[in-house]
Coordinates of C-alpha atoms and ligand atoms in Angstrom, one line a residue:
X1 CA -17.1 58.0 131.1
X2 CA -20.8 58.0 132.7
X3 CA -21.8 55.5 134.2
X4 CA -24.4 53.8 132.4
X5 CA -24.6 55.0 127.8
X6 CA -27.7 55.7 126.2
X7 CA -26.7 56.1 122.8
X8 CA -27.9 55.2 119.6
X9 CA -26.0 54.2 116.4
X10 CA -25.5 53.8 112.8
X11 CA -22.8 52.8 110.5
X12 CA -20.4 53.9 107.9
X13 CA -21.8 53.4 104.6
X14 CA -25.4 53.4 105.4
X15 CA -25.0 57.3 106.3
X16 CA -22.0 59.2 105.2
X17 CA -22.4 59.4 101.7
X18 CA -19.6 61.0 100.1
X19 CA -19.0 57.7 98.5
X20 CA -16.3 59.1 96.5
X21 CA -15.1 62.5 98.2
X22 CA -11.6 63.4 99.4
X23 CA -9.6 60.1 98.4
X24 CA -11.9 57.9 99.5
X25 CA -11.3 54.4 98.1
X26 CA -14.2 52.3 96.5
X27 CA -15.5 49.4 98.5
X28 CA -17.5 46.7 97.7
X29 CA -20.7 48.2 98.2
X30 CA -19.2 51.1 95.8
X31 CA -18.3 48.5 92.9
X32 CA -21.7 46.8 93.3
X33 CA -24.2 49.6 93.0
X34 CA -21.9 51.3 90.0
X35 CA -22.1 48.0 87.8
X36 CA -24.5 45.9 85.6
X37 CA -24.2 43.4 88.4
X38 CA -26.9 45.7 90.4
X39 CA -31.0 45.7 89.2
X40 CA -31.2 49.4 88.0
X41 CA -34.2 49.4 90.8
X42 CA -31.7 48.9 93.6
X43 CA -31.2 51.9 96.0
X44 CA -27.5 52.3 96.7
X45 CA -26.1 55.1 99.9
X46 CA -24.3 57.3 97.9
X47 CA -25.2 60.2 99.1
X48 CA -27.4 58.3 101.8
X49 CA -28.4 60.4 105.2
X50 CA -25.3 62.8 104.1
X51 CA -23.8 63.0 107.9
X52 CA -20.5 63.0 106.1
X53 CA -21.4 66.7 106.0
X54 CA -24.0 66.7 108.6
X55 CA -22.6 65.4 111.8
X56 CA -22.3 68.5 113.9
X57 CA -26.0 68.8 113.4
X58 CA -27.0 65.1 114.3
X59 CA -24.2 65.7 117.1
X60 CA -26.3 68.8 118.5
X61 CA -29.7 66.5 118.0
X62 CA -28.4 64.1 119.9
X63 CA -27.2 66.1 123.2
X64 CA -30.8 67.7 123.0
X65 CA -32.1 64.1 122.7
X66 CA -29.9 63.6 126.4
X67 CA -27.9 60.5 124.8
X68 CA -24.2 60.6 125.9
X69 CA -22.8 58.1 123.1
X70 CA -22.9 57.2 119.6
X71 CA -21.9 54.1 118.2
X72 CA -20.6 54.6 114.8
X73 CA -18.2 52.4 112.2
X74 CA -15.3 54.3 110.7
X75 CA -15.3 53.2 107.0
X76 CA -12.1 51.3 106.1
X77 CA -11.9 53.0 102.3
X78 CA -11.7 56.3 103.8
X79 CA -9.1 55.7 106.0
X80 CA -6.9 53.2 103.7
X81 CA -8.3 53.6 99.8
X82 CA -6.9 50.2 99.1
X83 CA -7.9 48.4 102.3
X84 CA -3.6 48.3 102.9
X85 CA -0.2 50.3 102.4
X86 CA -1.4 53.9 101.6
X87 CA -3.5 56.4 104.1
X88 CA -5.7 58.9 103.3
X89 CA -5.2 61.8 105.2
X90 CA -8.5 63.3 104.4
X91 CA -10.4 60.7 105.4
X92 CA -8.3 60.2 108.8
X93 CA -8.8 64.3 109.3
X94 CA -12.3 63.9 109.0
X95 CA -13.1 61.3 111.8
X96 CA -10.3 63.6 114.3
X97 CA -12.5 66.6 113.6
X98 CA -15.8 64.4 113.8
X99 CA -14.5 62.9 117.3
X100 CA -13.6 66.1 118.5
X101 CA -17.1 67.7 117.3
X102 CA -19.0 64.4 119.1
X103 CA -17.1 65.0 122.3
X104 CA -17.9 68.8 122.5
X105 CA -21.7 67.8 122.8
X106 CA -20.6 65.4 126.1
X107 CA -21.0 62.4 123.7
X108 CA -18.7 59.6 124.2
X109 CA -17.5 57.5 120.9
X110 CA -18.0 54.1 120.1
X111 CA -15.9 52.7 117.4
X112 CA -16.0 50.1 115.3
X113 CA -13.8 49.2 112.7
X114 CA -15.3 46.9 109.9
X115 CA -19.1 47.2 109.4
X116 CA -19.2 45.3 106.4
X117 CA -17.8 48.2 103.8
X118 CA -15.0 46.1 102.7
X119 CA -12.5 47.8 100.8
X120 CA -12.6 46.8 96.6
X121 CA -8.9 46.1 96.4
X122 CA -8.9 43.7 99.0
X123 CA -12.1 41.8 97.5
X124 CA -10.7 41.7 94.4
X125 CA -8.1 39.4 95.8
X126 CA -10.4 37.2 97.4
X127 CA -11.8 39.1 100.1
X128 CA -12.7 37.3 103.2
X129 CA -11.8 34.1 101.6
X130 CA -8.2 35.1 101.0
X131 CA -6.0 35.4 104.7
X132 CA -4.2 38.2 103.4
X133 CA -7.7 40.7 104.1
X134 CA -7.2 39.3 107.5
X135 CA -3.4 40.9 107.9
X136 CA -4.6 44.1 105.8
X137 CA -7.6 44.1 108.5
X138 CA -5.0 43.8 111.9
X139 CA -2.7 46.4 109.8
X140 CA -6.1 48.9 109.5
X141 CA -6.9 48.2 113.2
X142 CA -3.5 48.5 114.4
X143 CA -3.1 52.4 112.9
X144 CA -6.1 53.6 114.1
X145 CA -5.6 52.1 117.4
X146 CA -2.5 54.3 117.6
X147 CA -4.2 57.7 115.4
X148 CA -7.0 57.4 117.5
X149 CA -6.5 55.8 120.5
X150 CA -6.4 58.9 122.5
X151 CA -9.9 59.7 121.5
X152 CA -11.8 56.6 121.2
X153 CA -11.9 54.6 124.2
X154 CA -14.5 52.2 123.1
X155 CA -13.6 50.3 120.1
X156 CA -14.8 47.2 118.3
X157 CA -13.3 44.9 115.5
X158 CA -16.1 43.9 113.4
X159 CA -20.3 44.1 113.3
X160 CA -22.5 41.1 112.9
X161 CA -19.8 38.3 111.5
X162 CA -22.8 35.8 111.6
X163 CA -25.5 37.9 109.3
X164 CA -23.1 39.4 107.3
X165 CA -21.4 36.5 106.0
X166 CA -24.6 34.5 106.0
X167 CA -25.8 37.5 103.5
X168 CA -22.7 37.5 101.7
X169 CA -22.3 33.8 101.2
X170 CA -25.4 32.2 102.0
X171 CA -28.9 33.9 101.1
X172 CA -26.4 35.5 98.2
X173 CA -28.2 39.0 99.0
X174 CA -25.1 40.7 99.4
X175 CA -22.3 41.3 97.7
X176 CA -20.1 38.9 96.7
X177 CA -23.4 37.5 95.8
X178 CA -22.7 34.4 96.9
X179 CA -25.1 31.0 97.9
X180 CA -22.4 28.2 99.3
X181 CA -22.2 27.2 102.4
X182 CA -18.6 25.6 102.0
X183 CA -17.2 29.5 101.1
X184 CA -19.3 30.8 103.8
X185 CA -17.6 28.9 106.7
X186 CA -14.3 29.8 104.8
X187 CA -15.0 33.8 105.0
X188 CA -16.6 33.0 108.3
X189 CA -13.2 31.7 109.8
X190 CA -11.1 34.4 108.3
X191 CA -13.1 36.8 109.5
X192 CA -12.7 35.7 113.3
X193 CA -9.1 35.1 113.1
X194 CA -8.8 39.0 111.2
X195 CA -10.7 39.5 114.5
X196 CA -8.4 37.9 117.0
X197 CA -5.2 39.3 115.7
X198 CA -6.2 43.0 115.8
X199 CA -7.2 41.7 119.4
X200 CA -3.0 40.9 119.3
X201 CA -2.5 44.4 118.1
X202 CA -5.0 46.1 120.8
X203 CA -2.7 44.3 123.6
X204 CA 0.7 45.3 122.6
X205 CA -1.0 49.5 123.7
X206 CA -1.2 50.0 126.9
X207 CA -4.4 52.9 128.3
X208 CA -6.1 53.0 125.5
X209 CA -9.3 51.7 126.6
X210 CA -11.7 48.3 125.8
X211 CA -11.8 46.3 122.5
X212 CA -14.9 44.3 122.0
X213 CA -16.4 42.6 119.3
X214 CA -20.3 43.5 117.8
X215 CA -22.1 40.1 117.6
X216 CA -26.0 39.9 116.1
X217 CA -27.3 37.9 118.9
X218 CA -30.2 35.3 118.7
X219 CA -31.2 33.4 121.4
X220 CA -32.7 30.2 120.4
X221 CA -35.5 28.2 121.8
X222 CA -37.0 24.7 120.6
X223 CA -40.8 23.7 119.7
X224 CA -40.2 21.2 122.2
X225 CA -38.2 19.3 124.7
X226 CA -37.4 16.5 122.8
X227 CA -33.7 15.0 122.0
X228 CA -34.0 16.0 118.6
X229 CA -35.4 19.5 119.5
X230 CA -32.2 20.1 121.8
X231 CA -29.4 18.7 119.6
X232 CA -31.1 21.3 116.7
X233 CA -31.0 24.8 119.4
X234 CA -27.9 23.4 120.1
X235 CA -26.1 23.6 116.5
X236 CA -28.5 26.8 115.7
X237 CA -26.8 28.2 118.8
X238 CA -23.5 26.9 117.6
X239 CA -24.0 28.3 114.2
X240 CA -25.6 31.8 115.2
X241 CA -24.4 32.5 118.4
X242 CA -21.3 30.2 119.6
X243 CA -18.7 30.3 116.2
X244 CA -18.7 34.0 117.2
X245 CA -18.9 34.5 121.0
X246 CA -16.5 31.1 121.9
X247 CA -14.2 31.8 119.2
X248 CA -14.1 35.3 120.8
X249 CA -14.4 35.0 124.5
X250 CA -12.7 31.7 125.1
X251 CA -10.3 31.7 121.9
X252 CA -11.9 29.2 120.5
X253 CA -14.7 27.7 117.8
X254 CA -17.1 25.3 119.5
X255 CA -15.6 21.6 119.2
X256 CA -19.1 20.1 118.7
X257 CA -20.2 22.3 115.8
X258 CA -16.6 21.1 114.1
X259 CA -17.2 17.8 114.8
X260 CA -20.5 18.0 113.1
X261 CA -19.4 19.8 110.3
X262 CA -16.7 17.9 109.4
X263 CA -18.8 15.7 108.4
X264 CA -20.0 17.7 105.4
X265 CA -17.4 20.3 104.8
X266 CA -13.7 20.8 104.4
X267 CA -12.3 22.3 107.2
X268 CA -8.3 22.1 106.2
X269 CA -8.4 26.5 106.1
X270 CA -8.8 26.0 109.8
X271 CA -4.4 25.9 110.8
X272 CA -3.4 24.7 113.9
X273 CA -0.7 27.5 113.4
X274 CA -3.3 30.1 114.4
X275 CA -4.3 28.8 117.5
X276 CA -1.9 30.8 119.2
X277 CA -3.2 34.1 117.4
X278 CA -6.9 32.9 118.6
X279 CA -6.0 32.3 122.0
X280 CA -4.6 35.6 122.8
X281 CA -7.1 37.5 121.1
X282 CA -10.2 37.0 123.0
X283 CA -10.9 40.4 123.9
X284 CA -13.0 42.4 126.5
X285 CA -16.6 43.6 126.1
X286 CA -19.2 41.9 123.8
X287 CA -22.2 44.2 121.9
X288 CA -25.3 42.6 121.2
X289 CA -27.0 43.8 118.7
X290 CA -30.5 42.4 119.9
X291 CA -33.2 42.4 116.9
X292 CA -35.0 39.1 117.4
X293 CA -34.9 35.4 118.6
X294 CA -34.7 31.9 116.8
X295 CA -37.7 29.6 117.3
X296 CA -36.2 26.1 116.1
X297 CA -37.3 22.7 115.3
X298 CA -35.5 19.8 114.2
X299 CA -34.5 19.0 110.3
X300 CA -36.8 17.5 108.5
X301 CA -35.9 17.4 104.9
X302 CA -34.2 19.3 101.8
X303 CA -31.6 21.1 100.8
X304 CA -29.5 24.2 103.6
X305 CA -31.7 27.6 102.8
X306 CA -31.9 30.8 103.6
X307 CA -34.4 33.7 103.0
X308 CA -34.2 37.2 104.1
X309 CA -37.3 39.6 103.4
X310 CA -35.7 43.0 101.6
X311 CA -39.7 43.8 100.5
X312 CA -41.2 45.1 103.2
X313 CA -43.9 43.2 102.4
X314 CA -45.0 40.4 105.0
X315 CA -43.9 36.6 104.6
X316 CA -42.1 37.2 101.8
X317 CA -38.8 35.9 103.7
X318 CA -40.8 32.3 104.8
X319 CA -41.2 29.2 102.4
X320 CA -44.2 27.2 104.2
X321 CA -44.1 23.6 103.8
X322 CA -47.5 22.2 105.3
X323 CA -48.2 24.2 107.9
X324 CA -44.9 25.2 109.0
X325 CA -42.9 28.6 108.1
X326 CA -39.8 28.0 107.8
X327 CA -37.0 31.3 107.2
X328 CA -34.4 28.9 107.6
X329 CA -32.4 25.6 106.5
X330 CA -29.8 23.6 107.5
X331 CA -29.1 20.5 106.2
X332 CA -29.0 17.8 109.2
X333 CA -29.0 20.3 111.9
X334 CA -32.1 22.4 112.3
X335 CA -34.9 24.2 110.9
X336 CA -35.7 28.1 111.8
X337 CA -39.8 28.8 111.5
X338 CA -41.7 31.5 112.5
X339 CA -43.5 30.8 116.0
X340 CA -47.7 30.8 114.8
X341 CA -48.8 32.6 117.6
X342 CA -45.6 35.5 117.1
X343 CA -46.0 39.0 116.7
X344 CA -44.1 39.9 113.0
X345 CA -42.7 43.2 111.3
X346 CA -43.6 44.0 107.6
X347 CA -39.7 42.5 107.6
X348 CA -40.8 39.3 109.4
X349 CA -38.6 40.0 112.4
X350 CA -40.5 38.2 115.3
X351 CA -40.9 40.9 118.0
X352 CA -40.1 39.3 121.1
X353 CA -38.5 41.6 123.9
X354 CA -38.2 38.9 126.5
X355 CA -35.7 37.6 124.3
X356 CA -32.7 40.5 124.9
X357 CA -32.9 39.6 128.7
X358 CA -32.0 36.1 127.9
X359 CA -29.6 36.8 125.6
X360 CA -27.8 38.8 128.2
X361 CA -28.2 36.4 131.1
X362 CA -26.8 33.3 128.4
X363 CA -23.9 35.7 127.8
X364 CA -23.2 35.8 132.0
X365 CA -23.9 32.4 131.7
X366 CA -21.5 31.0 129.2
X367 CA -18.6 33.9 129.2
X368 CA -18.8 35.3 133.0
X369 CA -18.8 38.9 133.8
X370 CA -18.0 40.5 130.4
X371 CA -19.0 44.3 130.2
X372 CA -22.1 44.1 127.4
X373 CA -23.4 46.7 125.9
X374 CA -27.0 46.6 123.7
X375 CA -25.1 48.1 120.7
X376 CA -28.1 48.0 118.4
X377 CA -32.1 47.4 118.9
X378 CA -34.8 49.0 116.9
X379 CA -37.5 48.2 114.5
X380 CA -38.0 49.0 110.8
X381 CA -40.9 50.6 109.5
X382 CA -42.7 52.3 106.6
X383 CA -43.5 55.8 107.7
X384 CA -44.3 59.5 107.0
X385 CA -43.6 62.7 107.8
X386 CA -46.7 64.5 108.8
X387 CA -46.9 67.9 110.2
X388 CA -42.8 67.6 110.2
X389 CA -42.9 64.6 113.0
X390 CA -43.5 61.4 112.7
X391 CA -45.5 59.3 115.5
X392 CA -44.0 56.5 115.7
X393 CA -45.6 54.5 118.3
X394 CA -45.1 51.2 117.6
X395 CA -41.6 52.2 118.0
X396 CA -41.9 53.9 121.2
X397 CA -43.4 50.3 122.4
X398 CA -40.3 48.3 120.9
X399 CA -37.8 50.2 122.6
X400 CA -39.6 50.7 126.2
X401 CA -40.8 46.9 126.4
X402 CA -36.9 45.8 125.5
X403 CA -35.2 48.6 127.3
X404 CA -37.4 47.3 130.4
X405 CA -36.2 43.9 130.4
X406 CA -32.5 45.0 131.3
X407 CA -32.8 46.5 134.8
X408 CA -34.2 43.1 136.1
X409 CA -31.1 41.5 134.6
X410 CA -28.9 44.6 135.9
X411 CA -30.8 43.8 139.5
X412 CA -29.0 40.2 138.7
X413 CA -25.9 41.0 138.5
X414 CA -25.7 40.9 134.6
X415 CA -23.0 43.7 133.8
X416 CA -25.0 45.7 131.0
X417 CA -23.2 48.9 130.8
X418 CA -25.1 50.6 127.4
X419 CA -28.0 50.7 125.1
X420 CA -27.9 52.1 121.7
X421 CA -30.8 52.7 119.7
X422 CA -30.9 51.5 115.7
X423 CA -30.7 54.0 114.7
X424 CA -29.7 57.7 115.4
X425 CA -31.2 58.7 112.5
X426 CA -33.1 57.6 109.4
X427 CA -30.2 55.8 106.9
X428 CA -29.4 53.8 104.0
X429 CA -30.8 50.2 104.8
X430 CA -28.5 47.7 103.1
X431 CA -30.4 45.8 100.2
X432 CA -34.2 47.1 101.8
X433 CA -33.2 50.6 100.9
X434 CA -34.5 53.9 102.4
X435 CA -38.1 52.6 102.8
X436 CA -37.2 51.0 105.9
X437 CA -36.8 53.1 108.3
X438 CA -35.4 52.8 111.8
X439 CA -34.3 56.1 113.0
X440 CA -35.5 58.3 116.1
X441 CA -34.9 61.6 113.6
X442 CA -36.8 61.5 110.3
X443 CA -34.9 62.2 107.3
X444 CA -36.8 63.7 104.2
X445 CA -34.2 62.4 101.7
X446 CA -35.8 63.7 98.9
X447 CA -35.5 67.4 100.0
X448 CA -31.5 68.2 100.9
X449 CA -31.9 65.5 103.8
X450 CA -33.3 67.6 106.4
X451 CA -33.7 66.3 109.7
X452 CA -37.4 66.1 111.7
X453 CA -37.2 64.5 115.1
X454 CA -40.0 61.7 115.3
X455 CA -42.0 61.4 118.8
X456 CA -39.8 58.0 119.4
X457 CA -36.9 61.0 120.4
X458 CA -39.0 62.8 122.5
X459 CA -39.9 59.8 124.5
X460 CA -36.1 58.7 123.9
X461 CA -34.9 61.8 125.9
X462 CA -37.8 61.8 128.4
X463 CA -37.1 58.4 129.4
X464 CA -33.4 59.3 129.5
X465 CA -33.9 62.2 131.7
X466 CA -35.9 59.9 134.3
X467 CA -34.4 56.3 133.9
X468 CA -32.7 56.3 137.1
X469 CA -36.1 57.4 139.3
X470 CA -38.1 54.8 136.8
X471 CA -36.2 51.6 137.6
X472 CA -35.6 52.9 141.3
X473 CA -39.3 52.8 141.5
X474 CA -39.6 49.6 139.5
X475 CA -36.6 47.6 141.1
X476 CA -35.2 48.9 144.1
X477 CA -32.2 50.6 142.7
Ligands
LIG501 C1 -27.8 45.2 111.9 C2 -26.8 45.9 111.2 O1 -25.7 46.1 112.0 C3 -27.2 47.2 110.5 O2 -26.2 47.6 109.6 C4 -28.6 47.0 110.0 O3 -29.0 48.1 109.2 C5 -29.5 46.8 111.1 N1 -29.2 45.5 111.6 C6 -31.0 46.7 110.7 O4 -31.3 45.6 110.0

């Protein structure tokens, strides 16, 4: 492996397409955009950026483009149509030959295992909120650790537990569909022990590489100083950051966040049987998928909310009460509101780079010298092809102010190892559709999906090709 990965990524379901070719199984996803349960308005990735078919030629596009790794999600239908029991060896044929293709361009693989395309059978029976998914998940894990585990030397269990399930179960944008908080923390366990015992898998192998986990990471910071300002960052950090990263990295949730939601909740699905199963599965890189931070202030009143925007279209994920615009709710804890003086996306993310270099020095801080990788940081826009390019410039300015905030933390001693770019192409994005767009190749989906590097690429490669003289220059080494 080189020494330092510039990649970029994507994921599973938001670009293969062949939603149901060559014994693929449904998945949620699947079930959700083919019923009456869907607005007929909703976008859905069937056929989405079609790399299913086109991955030697975003391959090829991306050794041009000088990146040596791609972080991708292998889609647990494909590989096991009912999420357990039966294989499908089509779909395990496919990522062999799409490893092998990835690997004749120089590019290094970097797998993870569940990003968020649950398999139908398995949510049927409960899904995250039934134990079982977590034994189907560790059985999933434990076969492709040992189909692919010559290959793959990078691996991760799941993508963004936190936003997913808050999604899922909490804003109710996602399928399931879901708004209680009570169910969410349920999911939100199993989900971290499914985690841990693929982690118990992983260690029974021996030379087949690093497992890691893929955490949405959101460093949080008060209005103020005051006691009530720091007991609400602390239970935001709890919630957003710590249930994930302890639970993790030490083997454990974080005792004060259980404390203070036993006071609300019913946390009996937690078993002191699994303990053991938690302890030995902490595992051994983290990725931080760094988007944006959390500007917190203490509860002041109503009921636990949640928005997300999936318009586009500014403030249309903020309620404001008074002056003050708040995103997010809960009860008794904390309040998340959009800093007045920040700088927001069309999607109201808060763009605020200084933020990834203290996300990676908290990690040092509370979990020691774990390998992290940046496994996902972009921005989302509206754009169009014009004289087959794209100048994308407020991208270009998103990636080089965050990508320049890691050598100073490098020049620390934080061990950042990789940065991935969301994402490697244009794709399918969740719930917001294909309007926003994130990739450093255009993708004209109306006409047959043909790629068109943007200029966000060609500064991509560039700055690839010189990083090591820039921040030479810049930091001493
Ligand atoms: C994080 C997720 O991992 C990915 O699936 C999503 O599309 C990006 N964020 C952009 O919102």
């Amino acid at each position: 492996m080189t020494d330092f990965l510039w990649g970029s990524a994507t994921a599973a379901y938001q670009c293969e397409g062949a939603w149901h070719e060559e014994g693929k199984g449904l998945s949620i996803w699947d079930d959700y955009f083919h019923s009456d349960k869907c607005p007929a308005h909703v976008e859905n990735g069937d056929t989405a950026s079609d790399h299913y078919h086109k991955f030697e030629e975003d391959f090829k596009m991306m050794k041009e483009g000088g990146q040596n790794s791609y972080r991708f999600s292998f889609s647990w239908p494909r590989i096991m149509p009912d999420g357990t029991g039966k294989i499908n060896p089509q779909g395990v044929a496919y990522y062999h030959k799409m490893i092998a293709t990835m690997r004749q361009y120089g590019i290094e693989p970097n797998v993870t295992l569940y990003h968020w395309d649950l398999p139908l059978s398995l949510h049927k029976k409960g899904g995250w909120e039934n134990i079982e998914t977590a034994f189907a998940f560790a059985e999933y894990a434990k076969f492709c650790f040992h189909e692919f585990g010559d290959s793959v030397k990078l691996w991760a269990t799941l993508n963004e537990p936190f936003y997913s399930l808050l999604c899922m179960y909490g804003s109710g944008n996602y399928p399931p569909n879901v708004k209680d908080a009570q169910r969410l923390l349920h999911a939100a366990y199993i989900q971290m022990y499914a985690s841990a015992l693929a982690a118990n898998e992983f260690r029974k192998l021996e030379n087949i590489g690093q497992l890691g986990i893929v955490a949405d990471i959101h460093p949080c910071y008060g209005v103020d100083d005051s006691e009530a300002c720091q007991f609400a960052v602390q239970m935001a950090d709890h919630i957003m950051n710590n249930w994930v990263l302890d639970t993790a990295f030490k083997g454990y949730f974080p005792q004060q966040l259980l404390d203070e939601l036993a006071k609300q909740y019913d946390l009996s699905f937690m078993k002191e049987e699994h303990r053991a199963i938690f302890d030995k599965g902490t595992l051994d890189f983290v990725g931080l998928n760094y988007y944006n931070r959390a500007y917190i202030r203490p509860y002041t009143t109503g009921e636990s909310f949640v928005l997300v925007n999936n318009s586009g279209s500014k403030n249309s994920g903020i309620r404001e009460t008074g002056k003050v615009k708040r995103m997010m709710v809960v009860k008794n804890m904390f309040e998340k509101i959009a800093d007045p003086n920040g700088t927001f996306t069309e999607w109201d993310f808060e763009i605020y780079p200084k933020g990834i270099y203290d996300a990676v020095k908290m990690v040092q801080k509370k979990y020691g010298d774990l390998p992290i990788y940046i496994t996902e940081n972009g921005i989302g826009l509206h754009e169009k092809l014009i004289n087959h390019t794209v100048d994308d410039t407020a991208r270009i300015s998103f990636m080089q102010r965050h990508i320049d905030e890691l050598p100073k933390a490098k020049k620390e001693g934080v061990a950042v190892m990789g940065y991935y770019v969301w994402s490697t192409f244009d794709l399918y994005s969740w719930i917001n559709g294909y309007d926003k767009r994130y990739g450093l190749v255009y993708v004209d989906f109306a006409h047959e999906n043909k790629r068109y590097p943007k200029q966000s690429y060609v500064w991509y490669k560039n700055f690839i090709n010189n990083w090591r003289e820039l921040y030479e220059t810049k930091y001493g080494h």
